[in-house]
mmCIF file of C-alpha atoms in Angstrom:
data_model
loop_
_atom_site.group_PDB
_atom_site.id
_atom_site.type_symbol
_atom_site.label_atom_id
_atom_site.label_comp_id
_atom_site.label_asym_id
_atom_site.label_seq_id
_atom_site.Cartn_x
_atom_site.Cartn_y
_atom_site.Cartn_z
ATOM 1 C CA UNK A 16 0.054 -0.075 -0.100
ATOM 2 C CA UNK A 17 1.173 3.346 -0.887
ATOM 3 C CA UNK A 18 1.700 5.909 2.245
ATOM 4 C CA UNK A 19 0.798 9.076 0.019
ATOM 5 C CA UNK A 20 -2.237 10.903 -0.637
ATOM 6 C CA UNK A 21 -3.787 8.220 1.353
ATOM 7 C CA UNK A 22 -6.720 9.242 4.241
ATOM 8 C CA UNK A 23 -5.319 7.298 7.798
ATOM 9 C CA UNK A 24 -7.350 6.765 10.897
ATOM 10 C CA UNK A 25 -4.666 6.784 13.645
ATOM 11 C CA UNK A 26 -6.287 5.481 16.744
ATOM 12 C CA UNK A 27 -3.931 6.675 20.084
ATOM 13 C CA UNK A 28 -2.713 9.044 17.587
ATOM 14 C CA UNK A 29 -2.016 11.475 21.087
ATOM 15 C CA UNK A 30 0.289 9.023 22.579
ATOM 16 C CA UNK A 31 3.980 8.494 22.395
ATOM 17 C CA UNK A 32 4.093 6.876 18.969
ATOM 18 C CA UNK A 33 1.059 7.362 17.898
ATOM 19 C CA UNK A 34 1.750 11.026 17.676
ATOM 20 C CA UNK A 35 5.000 10.433 15.992
ATOM 21 C CA UNK A 36 3.370 7.873 13.399
ATOM 22 C CA UNK A 37 0.958 10.606 12.782
ATOM 23 C CA UNK A 38 3.732 13.099 12.226
ATOM 24 C CA UNK A 39 5.366 10.990 9.758
ATOM 25 C CA UNK A 40 1.768 10.264 7.631
ATOM 26 C CA UNK A 41 1.270 14.131 7.588
ATOM 27 C CA UNK A 42 4.728 14.925 6.460
ATOM 28 C CA UNK A 43 4.471 12.662 3.935
ATOM 29 C CA UNK A 44 1.543 14.081 2.401
ATOM 30 C CA UNK A 45 -1.376 11.812 3.837
ATOM 31 C CA UNK A 46 -4.541 12.699 5.236
ATOM 32 C CA UNK A 47 -4.533 12.228 8.938
ATOM 33 C CA UNK A 48 -7.617 11.768 11.296
ATOM 34 C CA UNK A 49 -7.005 10.778 15.167
ATOM 35 C CA UNK A 50 -9.268 9.213 17.617
ATOM 36 C CA UNK A 51 -7.777 9.924 21.215
ATOM 37 C CA UNK A 52 -9.492 10.195 24.702
ATOM 38 C CA UNK A 53 -5.833 11.555 26.134
ATOM 39 C CA UNK A 54 -5.747 8.800 28.823
ATOM 40 C CA UNK A 55 -2.078 8.314 27.560
ATOM 41 C CA UNK A 56 -1.361 11.064 25.436
ATOM 42 C CA UNK A 57 -1.416 14.908 24.977
ATOM 43 C CA UNK A 58 -3.289 17.102 22.970
ATOM 44 C CA UNK A 59 -0.121 19.225 21.965
ATOM 45 C CA UNK A 60 1.444 16.235 19.882
ATOM 46 C CA UNK A 61 -0.935 16.299 17.792
ATOM 47 C CA UNK A 62 0.334 17.396 14.546
ATOM 48 C CA UNK A 63 -1.266 20.691 13.313
ATOM 49 C CA UNK A 64 -4.134 20.451 10.688
ATOM 50 C CA UNK A 65 -5.203 17.253 11.754
ATOM 51 C CA UNK A 66 -8.732 16.291 12.377
ATOM 52 C CA UNK A 67 -9.266 15.396 15.800
ATOM 53 C CA UNK A 68 -11.890 12.916 17.253
ATOM 54 C CA UNK A 69 -11.576 13.169 21.417
ATOM 55 C CA UNK A 70 -13.309 9.684 22.112
ATOM 56 C CA UNK A 71 -12.900 6.408 23.986
ATOM 57 C CA UNK A 72 -13.160 3.683 21.609
ATOM 58 C CA UNK A 73 -14.017 0.809 24.074
ATOM 59 C CA UNK A 74 -17.673 2.923 24.129
ATOM 60 C CA UNK A 75 -20.679 1.996 22.417
ATOM 61 C CA UNK A 76 -20.761 3.152 19.126
ATOM 62 C CA UNK A 77 -17.880 5.418 18.846
ATOM 63 C CA UNK A 78 -16.116 3.247 16.382
ATOM 64 C CA UNK A 79 -18.916 3.473 14.478
ATOM 65 C CA UNK A 80 -19.500 7.222 14.453
ATOM 66 C CA UNK A 81 -15.665 7.655 13.719
ATOM 67 C CA UNK A 82 -14.817 4.985 10.945
ATOM 68 C CA UNK A 83 -16.280 5.505 7.038
ATOM 69 C CA UNK A 84 -15.806 4.619 4.174
ATOM 70 C CA UNK A 85 -13.458 7.561 2.956
ATOM 71 C CA UNK A 86 -10.446 6.288 5.142
ATOM 72 C CA UNK A 87 -7.894 4.252 2.847
ATOM 73 C CA UNK A 88 -6.125 2.625 6.170
ATOM 74 C CA UNK A 89 -6.620 2.453 10.036
ATOM 75 C CA UNK A 90 -3.502 2.477 12.055
ATOM 76 C CA UNK A 91 -5.085 0.827 15.617
ATOM 77 C CA UNK A 92 -2.459 2.183 18.372
ATOM 78 C CA UNK A 93 -4.775 3.111 20.847
ATOM 79 C CA UNK A 94 -4.684 0.610 24.350
ATOM 80 C CA UNK A 95 -4.765 0.955 28.411
ATOM 81 C CA UNK A 96 -0.377 0.609 28.503
ATOM 82 C CA UNK A 97 0.339 0.183 32.038
ATOM 83 C CA UNK A 98 1.610 -3.080 33.063
ATOM 84 C CA UNK A 99 1.061 -2.444 37.010
ATOM 85 C CA UNK A 100 -2.969 -2.066 36.385
ATOM 86 C CA UNK A 101 -4.651 -1.846 39.502
ATOM 87 C CA UNK A 102 -7.898 -3.399 37.244
ATOM 88 C CA UNK A 103 -6.304 -6.216 35.107
ATOM 89 C CA UNK A 104 -9.795 -7.268 34.026
ATOM 90 C CA UNK A 105 -10.610 -3.850 33.159
ATOM 91 C CA UNK A 106 -7.893 -3.475 30.983
ATOM 92 C CA UNK A 107 -8.203 -6.800 29.059
ATOM 93 C CA UNK A 108 -11.759 -5.968 28.360
ATOM 94 C CA UNK A 109 -11.184 -2.404 27.268
ATOM 95 C CA UNK A 110 -8.420 -3.274 25.006
ATOM 96 C CA UNK A 111 -10.114 -5.994 23.150
ATOM 97 C CA UNK A 112 -13.144 -4.373 23.364
ATOM 98 C CA UNK A 113 -12.045 -1.469 21.203
ATOM 99 C CA UNK A 114 -10.207 -3.655 19.051
ATOM 100 C CA UNK A 115 -13.570 -5.536 17.850
ATOM 101 C CA UNK A 116 -15.848 -2.481 17.772
ATOM 102 C CA UNK A 117 -13.050 -1.161 15.540
ATOM 103 C CA UNK A 118 -12.532 -4.000 13.285
ATOM 104 C CA UNK A 119 -16.266 -4.469 12.939
ATOM 105 C CA UNK A 120 -16.975 -0.643 12.308
ATOM 106 C CA UNK A 121 -14.213 -1.091 9.409
ATOM 107 C CA UNK A 122 -15.631 -4.388 8.107
ATOM 108 C CA UNK A 123 -19.057 -2.440 7.778
ATOM 109 C CA UNK A 124 -17.452 0.770 6.262
ATOM 110 C CA UNK A 125 -15.306 -1.540 3.634
ATOM 111 C CA UNK A 126 -12.100 0.151 5.311
ATOM 112 C CA UNK A 127 -9.874 -3.564 4.953
ATOM 113 C CA UNK A 128 -6.262 -2.070 5.615
ATOM 114 C CA UNK A 129 -5.198 -2.415 9.220
ATOM 115 C CA UNK A 130 -1.959 -1.608 10.933
ATOM 116 C CA UNK A 131 -1.847 -2.912 14.558
ATOM 117 C CA UNK A 132 0.821 -2.347 16.764
ATOM 118 C CA UNK A 133 1.075 -5.685 18.996
ATOM 119 C CA UNK A 134 4.190 -5.920 21.605
ATOM 120 C CA UNK A 135 7.205 -8.586 22.397
ATOM 121 C CA UNK A 136 5.241 -9.805 25.140
ATOM 122 C CA UNK A 137 2.856 -12.036 23.531
ATOM 123 C CA UNK A 138 6.108 -14.379 23.201
ATOM 124 C CA UNK A 139 6.189 -14.678 27.298
ATOM 125 C CA UNK A 140 9.429 -15.792 27.942
ATOM 126 C CA UNK A 141 10.761 -17.338 25.109
ATOM 127 C CA UNK A 142 14.016 -18.215 23.348
ATOM 128 C CA UNK A 143 16.277 -15.618 22.015
ATOM 129 C CA UNK A 144 16.564 -14.172 19.441
ATOM 130 C CA UNK A 145 12.492 -14.764 19.248
ATOM 131 C CA UNK A 146 11.316 -15.450 15.254
ATOM 132 C CA UNK A 147 7.635 -14.402 14.209
ATOM 133 C CA UNK A 148 6.990 -18.317 14.036
ATOM 134 C CA UNK A 149 7.807 -19.241 17.683
ATOM 135 C CA UNK A 150 5.114 -21.023 19.389
ATOM 136 C CA UNK A 151 3.318 -21.571 21.636
ATOM 137 C CA UNK A 152 2.757 -17.839 22.544
ATOM 138 C CA UNK A 153 2.539 -17.847 26.150
ATOM 139 C CA UNK A 154 2.232 -14.138 27.584
ATOM 140 C CA UNK A 155 2.790 -13.759 31.403
ATOM 141 C CA UNK A 156 0.925 -10.484 31.967
ATOM 142 C CA UNK A 157 -2.640 -9.420 31.143
ATOM 143 C CA UNK A 158 -1.166 -6.501 28.535
ATOM 144 C CA UNK A 159 0.553 -9.260 26.948
ATOM 145 C CA UNK A 160 -2.617 -11.376 26.958
ATOM 146 C CA UNK A 161 -4.767 -8.825 25.632
ATOM 147 C CA UNK A 162 -2.183 -8.164 22.857
ATOM 148 C CA UNK A 163 -2.580 -11.749 21.698
ATOM 149 C CA UNK A 164 -6.321 -11.851 21.761
ATOM 150 C CA UNK A 165 -6.212 -8.854 19.675
ATOM 151 C CA UNK A 166 -4.414 -10.625 17.355
ATOM 152 C CA UNK A 167 -6.786 -13.574 17.137
ATOM 153 C CA UNK A 168 -9.605 -10.854 16.151
ATOM 154 C CA UNK A 169 -7.174 -9.743 13.380
ATOM 155 C CA UNK A 170 -6.284 -12.961 11.867
ATOM 156 C CA UNK A 171 -9.869 -13.531 11.941
ATOM 157 C CA UNK A 172 -10.852 -10.590 9.803
ATOM 158 C CA UNK A 173 -7.988 -10.754 7.676
ATOM 159 C CA UNK A 174 -9.095 -14.670 7.046
ATOM 160 C CA UNK A 175 -12.581 -14.612 6.894
ATOM 161 C CA UNK A 176 -13.490 -10.664 5.834
ATOM 162 C CA UNK A 177 -11.058 -10.010 3.417
ATOM 163 C CA UNK A 178 -8.914 -7.473 5.668
ATOM 164 C CA UNK A 179 -5.045 -6.606 4.980
ATOM 165 C CA UNK A 180 -3.385 -6.520 8.531
ATOM 166 C CA UNK A 181 0.119 -5.241 9.262
ATOM 167 C CA UNK A 182 0.602 -6.588 12.704
ATOM 168 C CA UNK A 183 3.863 -5.186 14.263
ATOM 169 C CA UNK A 184 5.425 -6.822 17.831
ATOM 170 C CA UNK A 185 7.334 -4.078 18.946
ATOM 171 C CA UNK A 186 10.464 -4.321 21.224
ATOM 172 C CA UNK A 187 10.934 -1.694 23.783
ATOM 173 C CA UNK A 188 10.533 1.574 21.924
ATOM 174 C CA UNK A 189 12.196 5.099 23.534
ATOM 175 C CA UNK A 190 12.231 8.208 22.319
ATOM 176 C CA UNK A 191 10.628 12.207 22.993
ATOM 177 C CA UNK A 192 7.144 11.731 24.270
ATOM 178 C CA UNK A 193 7.904 8.714 26.239
ATOM 179 C CA UNK A 194 6.576 8.510 29.460
ATOM 180 C CA UNK A 195 6.012 5.796 32.456
ATOM 181 C CA UNK A 196 8.987 3.764 31.319
ATOM 182 C CA UNK A 197 12.472 2.974 32.765
ATOM 183 C CA UNK A 198 14.228 5.635 31.145
ATOM 184 C CA UNK A 199 11.858 8.876 32.170
ATOM 185 C CA UNK A 200 11.349 7.292 35.261
ATOM 186 C CA UNK A 201 15.111 7.729 35.903
ATOM 187 C CA UNK A 202 15.250 11.013 34.859
ATOM 188 C CA UNK A 203 12.754 11.871 36.962
ATOM 189 C CA UNK A 204 14.149 10.131 40.007
ATOM 190 C CA UNK A 205 17.684 11.777 39.360
ATOM 191 C CA UNK A 206 16.454 15.212 39.222
ATOM 192 C CA UNK A 207 14.545 14.818 42.733
ATOM 193 C CA UNK A 208 17.843 12.729 44.571
ATOM 194 C CA UNK A 209 20.746 13.308 42.090
ATOM 195 C CA UNK A 210 22.571 11.009 44.758
ATOM 196 C CA UNK A 211 20.847 7.893 44.739
ATOM 197 C CA UNK A 212 18.496 5.974 42.134
ATOM 198 C CA UNK A 213 16.404 3.019 43.060
ATOM 199 C CA UNK A 214 16.401 0.373 40.116
ATOM 200 C CA UNK A 215 13.478 -2.025 40.278
ATOM 201 C CA UNK A 216 14.578 -5.859 40.223
ATOM 202 C CA UNK A 217 18.281 -6.671 39.965
ATOM 203 C CA UNK A 218 19.233 -4.740 37.270
ATOM 204 C CA UNK A 219 20.172 -7.301 35.284
ATOM 205 C CA UNK A 220 17.040 -7.407 33.078
ATOM 206 C CA UNK A 221 18.211 -7.300 29.371
ATOM 207 C CA UNK A 222 15.817 -6.380 26.493
ATOM 208 C CA UNK A 223 16.167 -4.867 22.638
ATOM 209 C CA UNK A 224 16.026 -1.229 22.603
ATOM 210 C CA UNK A 225 14.321 0.241 19.462
ATOM 211 C CA UNK A 226 14.186 4.090 19.014
ATOM 212 C CA UNK A 227 10.709 5.500 18.045
ATOM 213 C CA UNK A 228 12.110 7.242 14.819
ATOM 214 C CA UNK A 229 12.993 3.671 13.573
ATOM 215 C CA UNK A 230 10.011 2.273 14.685
ATOM 216 C CA UNK A 231 7.593 4.730 12.625
ATOM 217 C CA UNK A 232 10.120 4.388 9.686
ATOM 218 C CA UNK A 233 9.937 0.554 9.984
ATOM 219 C CA UNK A 234 6.127 1.008 10.252
ATOM 220 C CA UNK A 235 5.867 2.747 7.103
ATOM 221 C CA UNK A 236 8.509 0.728 5.365
ATOM 222 C CA UNK A 237 6.431 -2.776 5.962
ATOM 223 C CA UNK A 238 2.843 -1.086 5.073
ATOM 224 C CA UNK A 239 4.406 -0.371 1.582
ATOM 225 C CA UNK A 240 6.897 -3.547 1.211
ATOM 226 C CA UNK A 241 4.729 -6.336 2.413
ATOM 227 C CA UNK A 242 3.180 -8.714 -0.187
ATOM 228 C CA UNK A 243 5.737 -7.424 -2.997
ATOM 229 C CA UNK A 244 7.239 -10.628 -2.830
ATOM 230 C CA UNK A 245 5.843 -13.734 -3.852
ATOM 231 C CA UNK A 246 6.017 -16.794 -2.022
ATOM 232 C CA UNK A 247 9.618 -18.788 -2.019
ATOM 233 C CA UNK A 248 11.486 -15.647 -1.727
ATOM 234 C CA UNK A 249 12.969 -14.118 1.396
ATOM 235 C CA UNK A 250 9.934 -12.926 2.876
ATOM 236 C CA UNK A 251 6.853 -14.496 1.802
ATOM 237 C CA UNK A 252 3.453 -12.996 2.703
ATOM 238 C CA UNK A 253 1.347 -15.049 5.643
ATOM 239 C CA UNK A 254 -1.329 -16.138 3.129
ATOM 240 C CA UNK A 255 -4.955 -15.721 4.343
ATOM 241 C CA UNK A 256 -7.522 -18.793 3.215
ATOM 242 C CA UNK A 257 -8.963 -17.103 0.684
ATOM 243 C CA UNK A 258 -5.924 -15.418 -1.234
ATOM 244 C CA UNK A 259 -7.141 -12.010 -1.547
ATOM 245 C CA UNK A 260 -6.260 -10.843 2.152
ATOM 246 C CA UNK A 261 -3.569 -11.180 4.181
ATOM 247 C CA UNK A 262 -2.007 -10.973 7.921
ATOM 248 C CA UNK A 263 1.636 -9.802 8.079
ATOM 249 C CA UNK A 264 3.376 -10.029 11.224
ATOM 250 C CA UNK A 265 6.659 -8.748 11.499
ATOM 251 C CA UNK A 266 9.112 -8.319 14.653
ATOM 252 C CA UNK A 267 10.213 -4.480 15.046
ATOM 253 C CA UNK A 268 13.189 -4.126 17.279
ATOM 254 C CA UNK A 269 16.882 -4.298 17.192
ATOM 255 C CA UNK A 270 19.852 -6.777 17.346
ATOM 256 C CA UNK A 271 20.914 -6.001 20.437
ATOM 257 C CA UNK A 272 20.277 -6.056 24.047
ATOM 258 C CA UNK A 273 20.751 -3.380 26.988
ATOM 259 C CA UNK A 274 20.500 -3.742 30.564
ATOM 260 C CA UNK A 275 18.638 -1.973 33.261
ATOM 261 C CA UNK A 276 21.836 -1.131 35.258
ATOM 262 C CA UNK A 277 23.555 -0.232 31.793
ATOM 263 C CA UNK A 278 20.360 2.299 30.869
ATOM 264 C CA UNK A 279 21.092 3.741 34.622
ATOM 265 C CA UNK A 280 24.623 4.429 33.367
ATOM 266 C CA UNK A 281 23.847 5.856 30.158
ATOM 267 C CA UNK A 282 20.996 8.226 31.782
ATOM 268 C CA UNK A 283 23.606 8.991 35.024
ATOM 269 C CA UNK A 284 26.152 10.087 32.265
ATOM 270 C CA UNK A 285 23.713 12.073 30.083
ATOM 271 C CA UNK A 286 22.614 13.638 33.080
ATOM 272 C CA UNK A 287 26.422 14.583 34.525
ATOM 273 C CA UNK A 288 25.450 12.676 37.705
ATOM 274 C CA UNK A 289 27.128 9.749 39.676
ATOM 275 C CA UNK A 290 24.517 8.315 41.778
ATOM 276 C CA UNK A 291 24.510 5.121 43.981
ATOM 277 C CA UNK A 292 22.188 2.507 42.626
ATOM 278 C CA UNK A 293 19.999 0.981 44.906
ATOM 279 C CA UNK A 294 18.262 -2.882 43.976
ATOM 280 C CA UNK A 295 14.753 -3.843 44.917
ATOM 281 C CA UNK A 296 15.819 -7.381 43.773
ATOM 282 C CA UNK A 297 14.328 -9.946 42.180
ATOM 283 C CA UNK A 298 14.818 -11.211 38.758
ATOM 284 C CA UNK A 299 12.122 -8.958 37.229
ATOM 285 C CA UNK A 300 11.162 -4.944 37.968
ATOM 286 C CA UNK A 301 7.405 -6.528 38.460
ATOM 287 C CA UNK A 302 4.617 -9.046 38.379
ATOM 288 C CA UNK A 303 4.629 -10.052 34.162
ATOM 289 C CA UNK A 304 7.642 -8.239 33.517
ATOM 290 C CA UNK A 305 9.753 -10.379 31.098
ATOM 291 C CA UNK A 306 13.585 -9.867 32.336
ATOM 292 C CA UNK A 307 15.106 -11.214 28.889
ATOM 293 C CA UNK A 308 13.919 -10.253 25.705
ATOM 294 C CA UNK A 309 15.503 -10.176 22.178
ATOM 295 C CA UNK A 310 13.426 -10.113 18.459
ATOM 296 C CA UNK A 311 14.571 -11.804 15.798
ATOM 297 C CA UNK A 312 14.419 -9.065 12.894
ATOM 298 C CA UNK A 313 15.674 -11.369 10.132
ATOM 299 C CA UNK A 314 12.346 -11.316 8.504
ATOM 300 C CA UNK A 315 12.047 -7.318 8.936
ATOM 301 C CA UNK A 316 15.749 -6.943 7.504
ATOM 302 C CA UNK A 317 14.814 -8.873 4.433
ATOM 303 C CA UNK A 318 12.336 -6.124 3.159
ATOM 304 C CA UNK A 319 15.342 -4.150 3.066
ATOM 305 C CA UNK A 320 15.045 -2.316 6.539
ATOM 306 C CA UNK A 321 17.390 -2.108 9.407
ATOM 307 C CA UNK A 322 17.543 0.103 12.533
ATOM 308 C CA UNK A 323 20.004 3.220 12.357
ATOM 309 C CA UNK A 324 20.557 2.752 16.034
ATOM 310 C CA UNK A 325 21.194 -0.384 17.920
ATOM 311 C CA UNK A 326 20.040 -0.571 21.501
ATOM 312 C CA UNK A 327 22.674 1.582 23.456
ATOM 313 C CA UNK A 328 22.838 4.269 20.979
ATOM 314 C CA UNK A 329 18.799 4.302 21.155
ATOM 315 C CA UNK A 330 19.017 4.695 24.695
ATOM 316 C CA UNK A 331 21.310 7.437 24.620
ATOM 317 C CA UNK A 332 19.726 9.507 21.914
ATOM 318 C CA UNK A 333 16.242 9.039 24.007
ATOM 319 C CA UNK A 334 17.915 10.020 27.348
ATOM 320 C CA UNK A 335 18.984 13.145 25.779
ATOM 321 C CA UNK A 336 16.006 14.065 24.234
ATOM 322 C CA UNK A 337 13.794 13.380 27.237
ATOM 323 C CA UNK A 338 16.513 15.225 29.013
ATOM 324 C CA UNK A 339 15.240 18.453 27.429
ATOM 325 C CA UNK A 340 11.684 17.598 27.534
ATOM 326 C CA UNK A 341 11.317 16.322 30.877
ATOM 327 C CA UNK A 342 11.480 19.530 33.309
#
């Protein structure tokens, strides 16, 4: 699909990745509509000139009022994201409900191109590097379970309703506008107390990090490239049963990993501080945290795309950007 002169609905377009995707789509000459209830995002992150619908997609009737036949594609990024959500049932129900309602409304309106932001959490504690065809998928958090359930809904609409779906399983994405994650958390803690930094877990948790600019570029590249090679080539399409639609699943990440202690070192260096570290203990930061994650990105690379920044460099650039942004 060409992402030029297209009309695209971006759900969660006021959030961290969603607003950066909206920026990119506008810059590339697309007509963008954002729907967001700003439970995670901010109004000031919405690009100038973009039509905004302030609404909660999990509420009855909202998706029907937003989706119409004028859209060429939907980028679905809206979700409750807090891994420590004190209402796990509510998180699961809300996330899966908004996805189901959105897909149903899209089917009724005849909008059959959907890009979805899933997560590495669908794999659970898997061997590394984890390829897209790894099974069984056994998430260990409610957030990951909801993402996997959403993937099931997307697969159903691809196989049974003629949809083309681009399903992106994210590694840890970092950069400006990031909130509620390890880098901004460390910056805020060190601004409050430059002498001591409390680190969840033992600090040895190790994961892949991808800068948000690389993330958005990879998404656009896959949407424009997946399906252009035939079966038998390096990146065959994931065929849907009717032969006319497809679901393409791609890991988005980097080939390297960075530990939490290393992130603390980088953030401290960026802030020109030398704090003492205090660890809370245990091999993970919270219930449902996967302590080690690295995704295989060979399928993505076979489409001709690789990240410009590996994990350490992505973390450093994000820390420098957030140092200026978080005051």
